[in-house]
Coordinates of C-alpha atoms and ligand atoms in Angstrom, one line a residue:
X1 CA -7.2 76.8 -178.3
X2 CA -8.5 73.5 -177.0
X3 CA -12.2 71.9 -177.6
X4 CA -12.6 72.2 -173.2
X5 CA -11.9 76.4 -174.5
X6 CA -15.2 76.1 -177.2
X7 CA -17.2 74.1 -173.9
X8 CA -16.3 76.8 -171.7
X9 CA -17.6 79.9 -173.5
X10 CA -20.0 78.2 -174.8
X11 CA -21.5 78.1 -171.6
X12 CA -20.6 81.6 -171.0
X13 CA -22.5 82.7 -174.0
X14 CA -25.4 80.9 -172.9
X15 CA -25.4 82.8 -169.8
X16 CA -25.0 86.5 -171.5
X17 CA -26.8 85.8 -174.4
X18 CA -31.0 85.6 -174.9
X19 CA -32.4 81.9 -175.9
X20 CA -32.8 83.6 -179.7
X21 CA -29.0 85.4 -179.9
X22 CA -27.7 82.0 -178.4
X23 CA -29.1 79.9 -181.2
X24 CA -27.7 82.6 -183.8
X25 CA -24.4 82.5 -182.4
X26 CA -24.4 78.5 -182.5
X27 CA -24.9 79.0 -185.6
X28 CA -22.5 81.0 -186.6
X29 CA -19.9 79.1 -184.7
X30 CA -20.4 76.1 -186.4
X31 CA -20.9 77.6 -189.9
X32 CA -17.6 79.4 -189.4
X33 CA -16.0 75.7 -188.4
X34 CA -17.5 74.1 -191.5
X35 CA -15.7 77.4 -194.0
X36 CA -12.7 77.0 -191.8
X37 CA -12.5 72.9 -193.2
X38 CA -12.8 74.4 -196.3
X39 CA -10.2 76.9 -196.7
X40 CA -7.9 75.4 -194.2
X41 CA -8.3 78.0 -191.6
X42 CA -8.0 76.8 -187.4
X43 CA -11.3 75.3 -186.6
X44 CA -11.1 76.0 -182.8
X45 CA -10.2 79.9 -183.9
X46 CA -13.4 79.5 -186.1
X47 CA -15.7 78.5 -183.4
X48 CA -14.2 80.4 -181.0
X49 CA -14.2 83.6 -182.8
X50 CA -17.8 82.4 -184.1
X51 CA -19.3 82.0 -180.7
X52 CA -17.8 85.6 -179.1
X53 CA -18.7 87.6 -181.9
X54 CA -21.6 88.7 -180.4
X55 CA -20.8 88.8 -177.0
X56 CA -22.0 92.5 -176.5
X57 CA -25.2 92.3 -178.3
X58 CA -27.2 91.9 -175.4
X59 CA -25.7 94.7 -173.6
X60 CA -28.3 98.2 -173.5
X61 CA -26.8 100.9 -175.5
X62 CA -25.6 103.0 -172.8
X63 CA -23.6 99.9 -171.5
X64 CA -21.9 99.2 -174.6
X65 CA -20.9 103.1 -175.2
X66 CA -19.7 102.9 -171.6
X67 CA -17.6 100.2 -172.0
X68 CA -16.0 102.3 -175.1
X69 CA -15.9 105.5 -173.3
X70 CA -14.5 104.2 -170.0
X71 CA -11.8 102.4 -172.1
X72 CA -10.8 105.0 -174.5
X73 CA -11.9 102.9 -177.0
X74 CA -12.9 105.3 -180.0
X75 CA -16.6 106.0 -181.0
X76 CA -17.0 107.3 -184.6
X77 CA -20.3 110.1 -184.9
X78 CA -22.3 107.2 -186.6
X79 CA -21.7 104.1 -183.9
X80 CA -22.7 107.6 -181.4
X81 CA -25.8 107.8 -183.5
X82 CA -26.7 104.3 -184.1
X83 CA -24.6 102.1 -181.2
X84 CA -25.9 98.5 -181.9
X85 CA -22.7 99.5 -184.3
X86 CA -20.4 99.5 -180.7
X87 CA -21.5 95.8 -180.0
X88 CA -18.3 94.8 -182.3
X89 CA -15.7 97.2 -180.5
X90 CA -17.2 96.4 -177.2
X91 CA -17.3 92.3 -177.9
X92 CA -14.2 92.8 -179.3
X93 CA -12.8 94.5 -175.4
X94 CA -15.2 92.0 -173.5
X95 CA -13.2 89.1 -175.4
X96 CA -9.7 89.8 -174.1
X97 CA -10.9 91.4 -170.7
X98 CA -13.7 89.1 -169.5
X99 CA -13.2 86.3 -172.0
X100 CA -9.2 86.3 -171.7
X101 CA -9.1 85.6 -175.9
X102 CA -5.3 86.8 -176.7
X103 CA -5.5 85.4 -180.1
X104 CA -5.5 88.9 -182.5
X105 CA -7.0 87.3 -185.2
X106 CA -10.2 85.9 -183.6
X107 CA -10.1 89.8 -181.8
X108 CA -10.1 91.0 -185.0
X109 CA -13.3 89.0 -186.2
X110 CA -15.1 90.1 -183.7
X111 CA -14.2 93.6 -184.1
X112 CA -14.6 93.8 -187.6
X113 CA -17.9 91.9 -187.9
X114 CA -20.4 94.6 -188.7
X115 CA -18.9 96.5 -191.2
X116 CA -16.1 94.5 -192.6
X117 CA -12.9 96.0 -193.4
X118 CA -10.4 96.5 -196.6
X119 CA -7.7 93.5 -196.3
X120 CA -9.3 91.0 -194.0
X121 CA -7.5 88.2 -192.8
X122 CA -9.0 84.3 -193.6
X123 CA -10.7 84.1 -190.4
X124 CA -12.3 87.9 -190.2
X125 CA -13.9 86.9 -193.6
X126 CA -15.2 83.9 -192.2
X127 CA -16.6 85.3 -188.9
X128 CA -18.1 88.0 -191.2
X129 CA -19.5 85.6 -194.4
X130 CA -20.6 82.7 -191.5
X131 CA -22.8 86.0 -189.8
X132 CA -25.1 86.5 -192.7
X133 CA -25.4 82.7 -193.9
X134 CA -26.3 80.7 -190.8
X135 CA -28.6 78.7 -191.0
X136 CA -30.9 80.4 -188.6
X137 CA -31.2 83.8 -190.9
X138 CA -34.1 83.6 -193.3
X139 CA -34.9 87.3 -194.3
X140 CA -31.7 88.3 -196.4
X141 CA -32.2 88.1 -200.4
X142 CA -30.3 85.6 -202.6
X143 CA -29.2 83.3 -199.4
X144 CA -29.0 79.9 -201.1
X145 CA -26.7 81.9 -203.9
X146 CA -24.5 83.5 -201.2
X147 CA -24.6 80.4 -199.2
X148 CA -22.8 78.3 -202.0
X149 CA -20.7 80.7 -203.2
X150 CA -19.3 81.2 -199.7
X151 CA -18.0 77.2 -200.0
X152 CA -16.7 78.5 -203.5
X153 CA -14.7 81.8 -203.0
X154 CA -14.8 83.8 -200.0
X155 CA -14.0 87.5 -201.8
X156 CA -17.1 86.4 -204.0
X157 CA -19.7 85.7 -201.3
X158 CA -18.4 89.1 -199.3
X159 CA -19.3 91.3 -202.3
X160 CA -22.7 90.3 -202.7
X161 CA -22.7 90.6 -198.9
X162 CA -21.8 93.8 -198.4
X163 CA -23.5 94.7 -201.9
X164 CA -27.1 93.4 -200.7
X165 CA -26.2 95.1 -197.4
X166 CA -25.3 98.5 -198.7
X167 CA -28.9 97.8 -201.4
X168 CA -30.5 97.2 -198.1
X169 CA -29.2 99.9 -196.1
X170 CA -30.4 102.4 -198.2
X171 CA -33.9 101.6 -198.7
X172 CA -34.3 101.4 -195.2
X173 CA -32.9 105.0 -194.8
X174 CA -30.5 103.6 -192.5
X175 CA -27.3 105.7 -191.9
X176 CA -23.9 104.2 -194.0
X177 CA -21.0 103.5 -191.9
X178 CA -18.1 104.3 -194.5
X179 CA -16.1 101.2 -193.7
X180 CA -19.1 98.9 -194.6
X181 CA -19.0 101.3 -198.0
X182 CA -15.3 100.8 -197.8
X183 CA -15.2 97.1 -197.6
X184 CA -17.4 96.9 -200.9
X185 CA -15.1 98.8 -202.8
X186 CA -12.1 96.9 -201.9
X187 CA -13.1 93.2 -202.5
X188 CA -15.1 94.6 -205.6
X189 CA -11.7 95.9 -206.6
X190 CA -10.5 92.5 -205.7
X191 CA -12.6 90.2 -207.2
X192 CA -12.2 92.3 -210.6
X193 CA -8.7 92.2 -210.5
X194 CA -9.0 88.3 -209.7
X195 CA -11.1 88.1 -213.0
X196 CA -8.5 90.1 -215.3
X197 CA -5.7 88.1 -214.3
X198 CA -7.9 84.6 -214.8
X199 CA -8.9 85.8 -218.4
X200 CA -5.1 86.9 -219.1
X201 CA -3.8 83.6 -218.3
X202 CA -6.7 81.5 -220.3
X203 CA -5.8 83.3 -223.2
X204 CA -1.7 82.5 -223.2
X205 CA -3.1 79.0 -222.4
X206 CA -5.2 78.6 -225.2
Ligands
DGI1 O1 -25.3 91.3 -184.8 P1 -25.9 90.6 -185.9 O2 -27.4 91.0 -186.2 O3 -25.8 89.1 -185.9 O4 -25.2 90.9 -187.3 P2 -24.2 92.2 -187.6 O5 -23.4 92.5 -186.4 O6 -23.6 92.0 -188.9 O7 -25.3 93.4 -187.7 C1 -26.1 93.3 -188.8 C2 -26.8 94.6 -189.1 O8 -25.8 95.6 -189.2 C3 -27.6 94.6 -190.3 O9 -28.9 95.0 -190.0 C4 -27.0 95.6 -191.2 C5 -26.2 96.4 -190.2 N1 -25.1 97.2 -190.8 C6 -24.1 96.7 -191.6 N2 -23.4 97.7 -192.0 C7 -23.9 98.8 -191.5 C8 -25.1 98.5 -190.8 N3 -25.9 99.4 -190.2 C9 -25.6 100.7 -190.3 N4 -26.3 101.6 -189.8 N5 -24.5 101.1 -191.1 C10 -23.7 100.2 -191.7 O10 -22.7 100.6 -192.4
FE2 FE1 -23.2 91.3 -184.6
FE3 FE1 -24.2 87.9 -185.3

């Protein structure tokens, strides 16, 4: 992964993208590079990852289920009923098809945007924490919290995430996909299990 690679589908995403989407996924590709300084993680994977995630999202529905059906990629009953969901399995596809991405990981962050999944690797979280904090969203609650916290501890910022998510979810009556519900429970688990182990060794060290 190269900076001429970033130029490249940059461009591309300019193309396939509208003016608004474009800006967003700017955004998120250099957000993602700035977390990826800070926990070590491949910059160019960051931005490259950051800048494809979305590849899809201007695709009509019945192009994106398309894509899935005509690829036996599988479609769960609630992407069927609510396919902006299919714009991360389908941008996930267009990546290594059209894109020619053979790297799994940034594959995986794309796929794995929406909802999140249980055991994320470094970069997933990142493509999935940089998403919700760039600097171009506005309407999300507790942003400036989220926004440091995501330079503090990644497993931190993706619980409130997905927590405000799942809060906003079901006020809005929208329709729970389980892995988003998932996800919660795992890094909830996580960070919990994080804490016990913190207090346990304070108290042998005092
Ligand atoms: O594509 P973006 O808008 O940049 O961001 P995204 O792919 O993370 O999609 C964000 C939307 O996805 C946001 O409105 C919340 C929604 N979402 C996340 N988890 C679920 C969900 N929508 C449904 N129906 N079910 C979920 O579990
Ligand atoms: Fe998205
Ligand atoms: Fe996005």
């Amino acid at each position: 992964m190269k900076p001429a690679d970033i130029k490249k589908i940059r461009k591309k995403m300019e193309k396939a993208l509208d003016q608004r989407r474009f800006e967003h996924t700017l955004g998120v590709a250099y957000t993602a590079a700035a977390l990826a300084m800070c926990y070590q993680v491949d910059i160019y994977k960051a931005q490259m990852a950051g800048l494809l995630h979305d590849c899809a999202k201007c695709l009509s529905d019945e192009k994106k289920l398309s894509i899935c059906e005509k690829h036996n990629i599988k479609i769960t009953e609630i992407e069927q009923r609510n396919p902006f969901l299919l714009h991360a399995k389908a941008g996930s596809y267009m990546a290594m098809k059209k894109f020619h991405i053979q790297d799994r990981d940034i594959i995986n962050a794309i796929l794995n945007h929406t909802t999140g999944r249980p055991d994320m690797s470094e970069l997933e979280k990142i493509i999935y924490i940089a998403d919700y904090i760039e600097p171009g969203r506005k309407q999300a609650p507790n942003l400036a919290e989220i926004r440091r916290l995501a330079f503090h501890d990644l497993d931190m910022a993706l619980v409130k995430i997905l927590g405000d998510t799942l809060i906003y979810l079901k006020e809005s009556g929208t329709e729970i996909d389980p892995m988003t519900q998932k996800t919660y429970e795992y890094y909830s688990k996580t960070i919990n299990e994080k804490q016990q182990l913190k207090r346990k060794d304070d108290n042998h060290a005092g």
